[in-house]
XYZ file of C-alpha atoms in Angstrom:
510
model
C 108.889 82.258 -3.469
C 106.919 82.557 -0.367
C 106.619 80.043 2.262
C 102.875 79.636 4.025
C 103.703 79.474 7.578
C 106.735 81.180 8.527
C 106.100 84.417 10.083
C 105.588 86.051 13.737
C 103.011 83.733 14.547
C 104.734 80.415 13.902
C 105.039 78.717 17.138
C 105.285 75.204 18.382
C 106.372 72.083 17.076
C 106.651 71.281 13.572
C 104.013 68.172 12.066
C 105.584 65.874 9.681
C 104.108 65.495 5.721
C 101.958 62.819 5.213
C 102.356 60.997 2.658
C 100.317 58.089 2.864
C 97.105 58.518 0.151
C 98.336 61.848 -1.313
C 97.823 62.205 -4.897
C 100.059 62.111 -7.823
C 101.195 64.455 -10.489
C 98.485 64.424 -13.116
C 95.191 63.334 -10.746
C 92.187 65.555 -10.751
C 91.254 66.737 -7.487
C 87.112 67.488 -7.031
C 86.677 66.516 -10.964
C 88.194 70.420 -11.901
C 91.559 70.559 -10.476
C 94.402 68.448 -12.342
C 97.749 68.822 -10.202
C 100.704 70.063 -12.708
C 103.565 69.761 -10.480
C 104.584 69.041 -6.862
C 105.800 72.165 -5.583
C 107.355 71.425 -2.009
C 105.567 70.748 1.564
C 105.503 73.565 4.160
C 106.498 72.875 7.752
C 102.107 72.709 8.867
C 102.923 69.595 7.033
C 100.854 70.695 3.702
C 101.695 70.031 0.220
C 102.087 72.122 -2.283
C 100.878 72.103 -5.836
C 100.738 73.675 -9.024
C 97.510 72.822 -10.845
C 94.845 73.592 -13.612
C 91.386 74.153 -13.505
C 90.167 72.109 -16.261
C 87.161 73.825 -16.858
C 88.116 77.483 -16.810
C 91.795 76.734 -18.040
C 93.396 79.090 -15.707
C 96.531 78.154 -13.867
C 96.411 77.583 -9.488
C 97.527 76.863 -6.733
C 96.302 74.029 -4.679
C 97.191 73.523 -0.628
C 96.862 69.898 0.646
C 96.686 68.389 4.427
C 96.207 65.750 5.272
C 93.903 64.368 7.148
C 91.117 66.355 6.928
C 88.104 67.397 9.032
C 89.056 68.945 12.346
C 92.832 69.424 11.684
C 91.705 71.107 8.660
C 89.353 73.832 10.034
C 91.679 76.865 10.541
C 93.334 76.292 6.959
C 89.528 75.905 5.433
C 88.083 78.476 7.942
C 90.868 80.580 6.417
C 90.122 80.022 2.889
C 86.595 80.565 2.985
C 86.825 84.250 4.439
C 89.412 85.216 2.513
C 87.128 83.921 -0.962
C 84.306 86.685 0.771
C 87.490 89.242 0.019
C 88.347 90.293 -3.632
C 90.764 92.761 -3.349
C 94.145 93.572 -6.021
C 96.941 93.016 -3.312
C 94.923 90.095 -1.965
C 95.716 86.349 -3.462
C 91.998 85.124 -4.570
C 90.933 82.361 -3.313
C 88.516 79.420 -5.497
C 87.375 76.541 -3.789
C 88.195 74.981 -0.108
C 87.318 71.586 0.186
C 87.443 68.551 3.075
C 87.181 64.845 2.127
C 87.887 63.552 5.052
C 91.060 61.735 4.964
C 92.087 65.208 3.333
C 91.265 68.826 2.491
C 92.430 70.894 0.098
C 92.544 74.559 -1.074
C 92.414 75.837 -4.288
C 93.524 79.941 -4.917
C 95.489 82.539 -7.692
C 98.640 81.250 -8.873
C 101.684 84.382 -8.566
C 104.078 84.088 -11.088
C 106.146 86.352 -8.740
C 109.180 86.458 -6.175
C 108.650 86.956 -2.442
C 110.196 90.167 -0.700
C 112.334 87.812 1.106
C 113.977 86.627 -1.729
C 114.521 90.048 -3.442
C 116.008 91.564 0.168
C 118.708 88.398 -0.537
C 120.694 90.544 -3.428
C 120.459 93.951 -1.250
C 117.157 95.836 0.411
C 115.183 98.170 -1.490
C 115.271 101.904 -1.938
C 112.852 104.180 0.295
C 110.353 104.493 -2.449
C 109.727 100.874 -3.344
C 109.915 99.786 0.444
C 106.671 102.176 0.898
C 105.099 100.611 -2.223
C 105.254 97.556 -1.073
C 104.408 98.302 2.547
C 101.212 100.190 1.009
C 100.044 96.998 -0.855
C 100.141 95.267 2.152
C 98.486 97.524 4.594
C 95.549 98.150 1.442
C 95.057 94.740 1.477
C 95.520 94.039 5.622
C 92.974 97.143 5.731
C 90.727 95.073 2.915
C 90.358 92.353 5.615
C 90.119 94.490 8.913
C 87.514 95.860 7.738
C 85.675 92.151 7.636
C 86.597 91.534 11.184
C 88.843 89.198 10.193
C 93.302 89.285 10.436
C 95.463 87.788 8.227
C 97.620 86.893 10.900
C 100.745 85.847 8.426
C 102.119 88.691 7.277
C 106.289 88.455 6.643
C 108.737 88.412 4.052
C 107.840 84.774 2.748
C 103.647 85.652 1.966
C 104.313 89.302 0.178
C 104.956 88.847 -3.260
C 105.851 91.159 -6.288
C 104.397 89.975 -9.394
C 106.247 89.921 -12.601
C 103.591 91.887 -14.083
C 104.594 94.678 -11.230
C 101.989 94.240 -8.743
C 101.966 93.179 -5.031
C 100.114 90.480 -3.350
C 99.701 89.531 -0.129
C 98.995 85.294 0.556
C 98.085 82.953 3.071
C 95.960 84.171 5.949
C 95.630 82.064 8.618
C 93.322 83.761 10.824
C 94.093 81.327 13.974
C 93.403 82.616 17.490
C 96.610 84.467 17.794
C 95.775 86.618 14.370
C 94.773 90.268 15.411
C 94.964 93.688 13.597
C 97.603 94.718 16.266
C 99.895 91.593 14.973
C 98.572 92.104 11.146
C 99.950 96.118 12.049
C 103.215 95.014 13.696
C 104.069 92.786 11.374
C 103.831 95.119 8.643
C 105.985 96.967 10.721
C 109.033 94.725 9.986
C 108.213 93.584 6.837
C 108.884 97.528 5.703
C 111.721 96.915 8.291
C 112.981 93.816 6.188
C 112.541 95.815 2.337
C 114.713 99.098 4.162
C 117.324 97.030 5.093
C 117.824 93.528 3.702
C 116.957 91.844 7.728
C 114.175 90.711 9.672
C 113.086 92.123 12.847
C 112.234 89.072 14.727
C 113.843 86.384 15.721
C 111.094 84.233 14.403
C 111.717 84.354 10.710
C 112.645 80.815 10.522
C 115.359 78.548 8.386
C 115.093 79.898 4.950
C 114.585 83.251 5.694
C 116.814 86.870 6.287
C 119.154 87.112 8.746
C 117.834 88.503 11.826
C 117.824 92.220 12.551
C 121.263 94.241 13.665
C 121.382 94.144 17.395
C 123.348 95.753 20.137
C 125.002 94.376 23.124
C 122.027 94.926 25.384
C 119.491 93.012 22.140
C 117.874 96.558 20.805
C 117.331 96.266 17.054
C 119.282 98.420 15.403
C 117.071 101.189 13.484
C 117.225 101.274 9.392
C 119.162 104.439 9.388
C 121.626 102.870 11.724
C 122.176 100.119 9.662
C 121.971 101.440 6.081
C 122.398 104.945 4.515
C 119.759 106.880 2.918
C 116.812 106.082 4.857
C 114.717 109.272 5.639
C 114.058 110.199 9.153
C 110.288 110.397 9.070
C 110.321 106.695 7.772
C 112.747 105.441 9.849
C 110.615 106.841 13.123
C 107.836 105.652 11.630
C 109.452 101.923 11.240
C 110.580 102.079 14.507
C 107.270 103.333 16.298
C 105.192 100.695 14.445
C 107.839 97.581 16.308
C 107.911 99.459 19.801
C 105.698 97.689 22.445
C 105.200 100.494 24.095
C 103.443 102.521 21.553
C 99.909 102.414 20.728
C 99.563 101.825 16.974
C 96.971 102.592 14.415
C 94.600 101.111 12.064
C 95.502 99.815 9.101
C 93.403 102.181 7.572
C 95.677 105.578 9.259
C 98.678 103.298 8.423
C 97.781 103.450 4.815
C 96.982 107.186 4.610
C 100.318 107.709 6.691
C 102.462 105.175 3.660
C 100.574 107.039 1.031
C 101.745 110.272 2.239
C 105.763 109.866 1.527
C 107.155 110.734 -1.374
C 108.041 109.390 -4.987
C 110.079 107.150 -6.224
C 113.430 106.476 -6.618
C 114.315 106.368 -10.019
C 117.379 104.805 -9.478
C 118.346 101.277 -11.035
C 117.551 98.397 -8.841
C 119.080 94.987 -8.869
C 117.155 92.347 -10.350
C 115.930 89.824 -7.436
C 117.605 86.525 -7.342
C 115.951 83.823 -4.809
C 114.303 80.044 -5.479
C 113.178 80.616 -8.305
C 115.301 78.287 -10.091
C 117.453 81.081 -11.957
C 114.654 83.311 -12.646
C 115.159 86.986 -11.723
C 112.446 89.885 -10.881
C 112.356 92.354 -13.540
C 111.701 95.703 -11.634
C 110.346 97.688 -15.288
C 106.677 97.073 -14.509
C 107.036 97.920 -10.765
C 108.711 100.966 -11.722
C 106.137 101.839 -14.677
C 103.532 101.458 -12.371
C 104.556 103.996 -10.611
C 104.511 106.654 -13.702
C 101.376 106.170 -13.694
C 99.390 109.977 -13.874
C 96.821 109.405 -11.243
C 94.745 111.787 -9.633
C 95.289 111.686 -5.736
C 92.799 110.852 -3.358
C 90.638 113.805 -1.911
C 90.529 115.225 1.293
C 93.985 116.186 1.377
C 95.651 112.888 0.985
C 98.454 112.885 -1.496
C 98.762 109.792 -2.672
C 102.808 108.550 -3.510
C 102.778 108.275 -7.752
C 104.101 105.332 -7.433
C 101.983 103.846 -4.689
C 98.652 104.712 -6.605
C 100.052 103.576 -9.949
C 100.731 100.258 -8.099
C 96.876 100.273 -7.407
C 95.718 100.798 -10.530
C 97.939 98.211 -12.415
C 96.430 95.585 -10.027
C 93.066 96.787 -11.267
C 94.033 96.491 -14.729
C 96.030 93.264 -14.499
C 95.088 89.773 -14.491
C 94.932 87.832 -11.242
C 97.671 85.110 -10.770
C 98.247 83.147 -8.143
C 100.156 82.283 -5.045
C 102.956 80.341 -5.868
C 104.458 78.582 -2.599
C 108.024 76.894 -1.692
C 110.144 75.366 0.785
C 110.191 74.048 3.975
C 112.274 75.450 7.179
C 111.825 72.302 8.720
C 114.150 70.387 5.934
C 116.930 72.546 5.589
C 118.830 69.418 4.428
C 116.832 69.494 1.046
C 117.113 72.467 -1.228
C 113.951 74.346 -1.872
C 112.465 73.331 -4.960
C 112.358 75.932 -7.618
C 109.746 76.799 -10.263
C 110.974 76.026 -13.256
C 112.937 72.846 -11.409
C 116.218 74.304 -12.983
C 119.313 76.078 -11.741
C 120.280 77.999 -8.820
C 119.412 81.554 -9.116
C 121.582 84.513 -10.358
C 123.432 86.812 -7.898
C 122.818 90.618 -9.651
C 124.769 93.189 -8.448
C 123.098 95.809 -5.911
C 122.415 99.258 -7.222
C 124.555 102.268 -5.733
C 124.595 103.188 -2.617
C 123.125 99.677 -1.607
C 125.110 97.612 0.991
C 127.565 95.327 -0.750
C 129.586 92.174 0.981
C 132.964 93.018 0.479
C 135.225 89.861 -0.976
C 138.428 89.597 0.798
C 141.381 88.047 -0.525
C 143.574 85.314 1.424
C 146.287 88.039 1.876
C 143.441 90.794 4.237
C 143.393 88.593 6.665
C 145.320 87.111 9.293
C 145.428 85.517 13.150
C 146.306 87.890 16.005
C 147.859 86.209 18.770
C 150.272 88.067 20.612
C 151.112 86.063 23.265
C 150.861 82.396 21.223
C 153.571 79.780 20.483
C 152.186 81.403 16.806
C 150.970 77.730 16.378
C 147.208 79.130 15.938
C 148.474 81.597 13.239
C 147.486 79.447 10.153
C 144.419 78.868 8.034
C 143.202 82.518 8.561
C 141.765 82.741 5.031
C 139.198 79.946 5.993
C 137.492 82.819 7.503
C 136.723 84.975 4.899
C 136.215 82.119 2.026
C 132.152 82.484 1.669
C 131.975 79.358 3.042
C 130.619 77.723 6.423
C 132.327 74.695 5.998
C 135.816 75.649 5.930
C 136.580 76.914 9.628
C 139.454 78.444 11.388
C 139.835 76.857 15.176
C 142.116 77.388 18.084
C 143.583 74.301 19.663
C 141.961 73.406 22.955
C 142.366 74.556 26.263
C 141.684 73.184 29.579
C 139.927 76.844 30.859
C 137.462 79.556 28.744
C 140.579 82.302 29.574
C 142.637 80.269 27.472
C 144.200 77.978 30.088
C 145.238 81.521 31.572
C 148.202 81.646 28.871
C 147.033 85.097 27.037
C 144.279 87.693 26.968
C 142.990 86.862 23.872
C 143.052 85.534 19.656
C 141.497 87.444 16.976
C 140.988 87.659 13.329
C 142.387 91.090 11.970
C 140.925 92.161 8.311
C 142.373 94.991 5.763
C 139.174 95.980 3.597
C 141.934 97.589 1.306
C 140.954 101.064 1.997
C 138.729 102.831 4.659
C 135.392 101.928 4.279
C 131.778 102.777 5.822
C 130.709 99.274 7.231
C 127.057 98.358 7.564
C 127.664 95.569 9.507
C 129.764 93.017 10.249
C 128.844 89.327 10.742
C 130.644 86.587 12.544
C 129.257 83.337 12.352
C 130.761 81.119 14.861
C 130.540 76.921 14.908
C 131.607 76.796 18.701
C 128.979 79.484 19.794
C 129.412 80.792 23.497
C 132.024 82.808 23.148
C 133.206 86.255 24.741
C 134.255 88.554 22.124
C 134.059 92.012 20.732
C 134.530 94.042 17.280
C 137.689 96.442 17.200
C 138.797 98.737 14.674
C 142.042 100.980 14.086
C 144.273 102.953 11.446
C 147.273 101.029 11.726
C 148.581 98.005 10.158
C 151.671 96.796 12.163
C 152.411 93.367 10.688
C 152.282 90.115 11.884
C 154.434 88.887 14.794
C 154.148 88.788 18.591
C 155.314 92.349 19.155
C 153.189 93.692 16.128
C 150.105 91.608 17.267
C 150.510 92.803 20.901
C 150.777 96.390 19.399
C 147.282 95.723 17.401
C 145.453 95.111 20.139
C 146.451 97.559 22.769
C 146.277 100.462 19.894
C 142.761 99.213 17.958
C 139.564 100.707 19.814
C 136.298 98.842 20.784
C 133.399 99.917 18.704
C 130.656 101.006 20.779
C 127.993 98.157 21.901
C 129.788 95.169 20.277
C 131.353 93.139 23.156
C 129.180 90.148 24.352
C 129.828 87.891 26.985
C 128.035 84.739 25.048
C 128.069 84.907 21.183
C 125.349 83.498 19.279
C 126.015 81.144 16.225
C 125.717 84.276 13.748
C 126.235 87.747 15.588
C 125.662 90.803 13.525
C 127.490 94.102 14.574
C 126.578 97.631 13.122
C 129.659 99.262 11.978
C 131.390 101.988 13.507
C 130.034 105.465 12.534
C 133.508 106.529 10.919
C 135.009 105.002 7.529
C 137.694 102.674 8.470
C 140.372 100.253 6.843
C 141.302 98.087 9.509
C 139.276 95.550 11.451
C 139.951 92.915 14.773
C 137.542 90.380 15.310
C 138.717 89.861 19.054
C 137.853 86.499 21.117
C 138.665 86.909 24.973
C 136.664 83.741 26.755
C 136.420 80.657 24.636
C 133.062 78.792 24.562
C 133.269 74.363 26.560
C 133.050 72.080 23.622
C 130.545 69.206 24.165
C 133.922 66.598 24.054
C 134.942 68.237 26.850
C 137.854 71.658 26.837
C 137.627 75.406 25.398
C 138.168 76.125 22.158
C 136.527 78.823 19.295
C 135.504 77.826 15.694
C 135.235 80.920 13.632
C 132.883 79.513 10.703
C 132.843 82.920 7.930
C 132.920 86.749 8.898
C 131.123 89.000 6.668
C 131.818 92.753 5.738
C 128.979 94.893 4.370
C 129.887 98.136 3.287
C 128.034 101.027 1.910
């Protein structure tokens, strides 16, 4: 479900909950709003509840901080435009109130899944990607056209409701909100449906993994890093997170999303995330968009499924935002709505990127000019798990005391495959290293390693001097069986010495 604050414009450090004063499950806030259930606290430091108005029976949402008065007014200043706003791919907002030692916020409930949490079992197909992108900029348009930003627009605040629709949650209209943010950031959140990854480095603890990078940092563009993407989309994606270009209103941006073509009608995996085992059901989204709606005049022709998305939001009742997590306690799982088990992993649809499982027996140490001590415990690299971790022994300089070139991790994917990407997650960051690939497998042994190496090729822009705890490399343009995860400098260890720790590498294929 979607988290309030993390998004482009979360900066600084992060306040701690208070909990001194706060109410319990069951007290009625304001004489109207009985809280149902203790959701989770954001990293602003608010809580997060699940309530009932108690005079209109409706299900909510209610936002807590504490204390109240001054350190409240962007959160209430917030709330009260966006209650001047009723729009369908906006969350409503009820009441915003400040006690004093607290204030509080009371909007829709969503009984939906945030885009971040459907990317997690694969990213979207073109169609759906510009539905949801759509929603947004309707509703980002909705508030432009107030004067006022949302200034929180990322994977964690879009929602898809069960019933189908999209909403968009949580302004917070703070000095850095603009339109030119509101516009960029929609930007990468069609970025993050095309292709499963976040643009920015920003996107905080529970969120996608960061976008595909070369050596030199440039993101990677959707086409690059997933098949089927078309070009006019992908240039448009691309324009809308480039500096450099001037961008338009959210108004053009709409007309230009509303102008691409229908959807898909291909299955699409159900989406897993916190929602304690609950999974989004994609039939309404995709009924909505059967819809037979006339297209706007003046030329525009409106996407079917885009306008059908418009008018179920018309037609359907208003739920309400329903918020979870905190980055700043990754120690603590999430909580999830129905406080149950973890959620189901469905499999992508075709032609989605998969992670390819590896068996103990694709995968092995390259060291060709070792004592072959550092040979063992290669599978701990390709186990799905961070814990386990494959290590060299430690050496008194990064060029491996000046003994050999280099250690790697070699891989058979079992047959040649197109790679999307390849991520290494390393627990000794720092490193040198590079991706190879080749056609060959020449066994294991000195000779046969030393062969490897000098015969595998370096795929274009993946060699980095310092490695980053998780480094994602596009795959090479070609199908291929065989890869070398090569280390050439190791990274100083705080005790002192040079040693890698490879944590997990992880194949996606197309």
């Amino acid at each position: 479900m979607a988290e309030l604050d993390e998004g482009l414009e979360t900066s600084g450090g992060i306040p701690q909950v208070l909990t001194f004063g706060t109410p319990s499950v069951g007290e009625i806030l304001a004489e109207r709003y009985q809280l149902e259930e203790h959701i989770g606290n954001d990293s602003l430091g608010r809580q997060l509840y699940r309530g009932i108005d108690v005079i209109l029976r409706r299900p909510v949402a209610v936002v807590l901080r504490y204390p109240g008065g001054e350190s409240a007014k962007e959160m209430l200043g917030a709330a009260v435009a966006a209650s001047r706003i009723v729009h369908p791919h906006l969350v409503g907002v009820y009441d915003a109130i400040d006690e004093g030692h607290r204030a509080y916020v009371v909007r829709e409930w969503v009984d939906g899944i945030a885009l971040r949490d459907i990317v997690a079992s694969g990213p979207l197909d073109a169609g759906r990607s510009v539905a949801i992108a759509w929603a947004v900029t309707d509703a980002v348009a909705s508030l432009h056209g107030t004067g006022m930003a949302h200034g929180n627009v990322h994977p964690g605040t879009v929602l898809v409701a069960h019933d189908g629709r999209v909403v968009l949650t949580d302004a917070r209209a703070d000095d850095l909100a603009t339109p030119e943010t509101d516009i960029r950031a929609i930007g990468a959140v069609l970025y993050c449906a095309l292709t499963g990854y976040w643009p920015h480095r920003e996107a905080g603890t529970y969120s996608v993994p960061d976008g595909v990078r070369d050596n030199s940092g440039a993101l990677a563009a959707p086409r690059q890093v997933r098949a089927g993407v078309p070009t006019h989309l992908d240039s448009l994606v691309m324009d809308l997170l480039n500096p450099d270009l001037p961008l338009p209103s959210a108004e053009s941006l709409a007309g230009e999303l509303a102008s691409f073509g229908q959807f898909d009608d291909s299955d699409l995996a159900e989406g897993g995330g916190e929602g304690g085992g609950e999974q989004l059901d994609f039939e309404a989204f995709d009924a909505a968009s059967q819809s037979n709606v006339p297209p706007k005049p003046a030329g525009r022709k409106l996407a079917v499924g885009v306008v059908g998305l418009l008018v179920l939001a018309l037609a359907g009742t208003l739920a309400a935002a329903k918020v979870l997590g905190d980055p700043a306690a990754p120690s603590q799982a999430p909580p999830s709505a129905a406080g149950s088990s973890a959620p189901q992993q469905a499999k992508p649809p075709a032609g989605q990127p998969t992670v390819l499982t590896l068996k103990p027996s694709q995968v092995r140490i390259v060291d060709p000019k070792g004592n072959r001590s550092e040979v063992k415990d290669a599978e701990k690299t390709i186990d799905g798990s961070t814990e386990t971790i494959w290590r060299t022994e430690r050496y008194p300089k990064a060029d491996f005391g000046g003994k050999k070139d280099g250690m790697g991790v070699w891989l058979d994917l079992g047959e040649a495959r197109q790679i999307v990407s390849v991520e290494v997650k390393l627990a000794t960051p720092g490193a040198s290293g590079e991706l190879r690939t080749g056609t060959t497998d020449f066994g294991s042994g000195a000779t046969q390693d030393q062969q490897t190496v000098d015969q595998y090729k370096v795929v274009e822009n993946t060699a980095k001097a310092a490695m980053d705890p998780t480094n994602l490399y596009v795959g090479p343009a070609q199908p291929t069986r065989y890869l070398l995860v090569w280390i050439t400098k190791l990274p100083k260890e705080s005790s002192g010495g040079y040693r890698v720790a490879i944590a997990e590498i992880t194949v996606r294929v197309q």
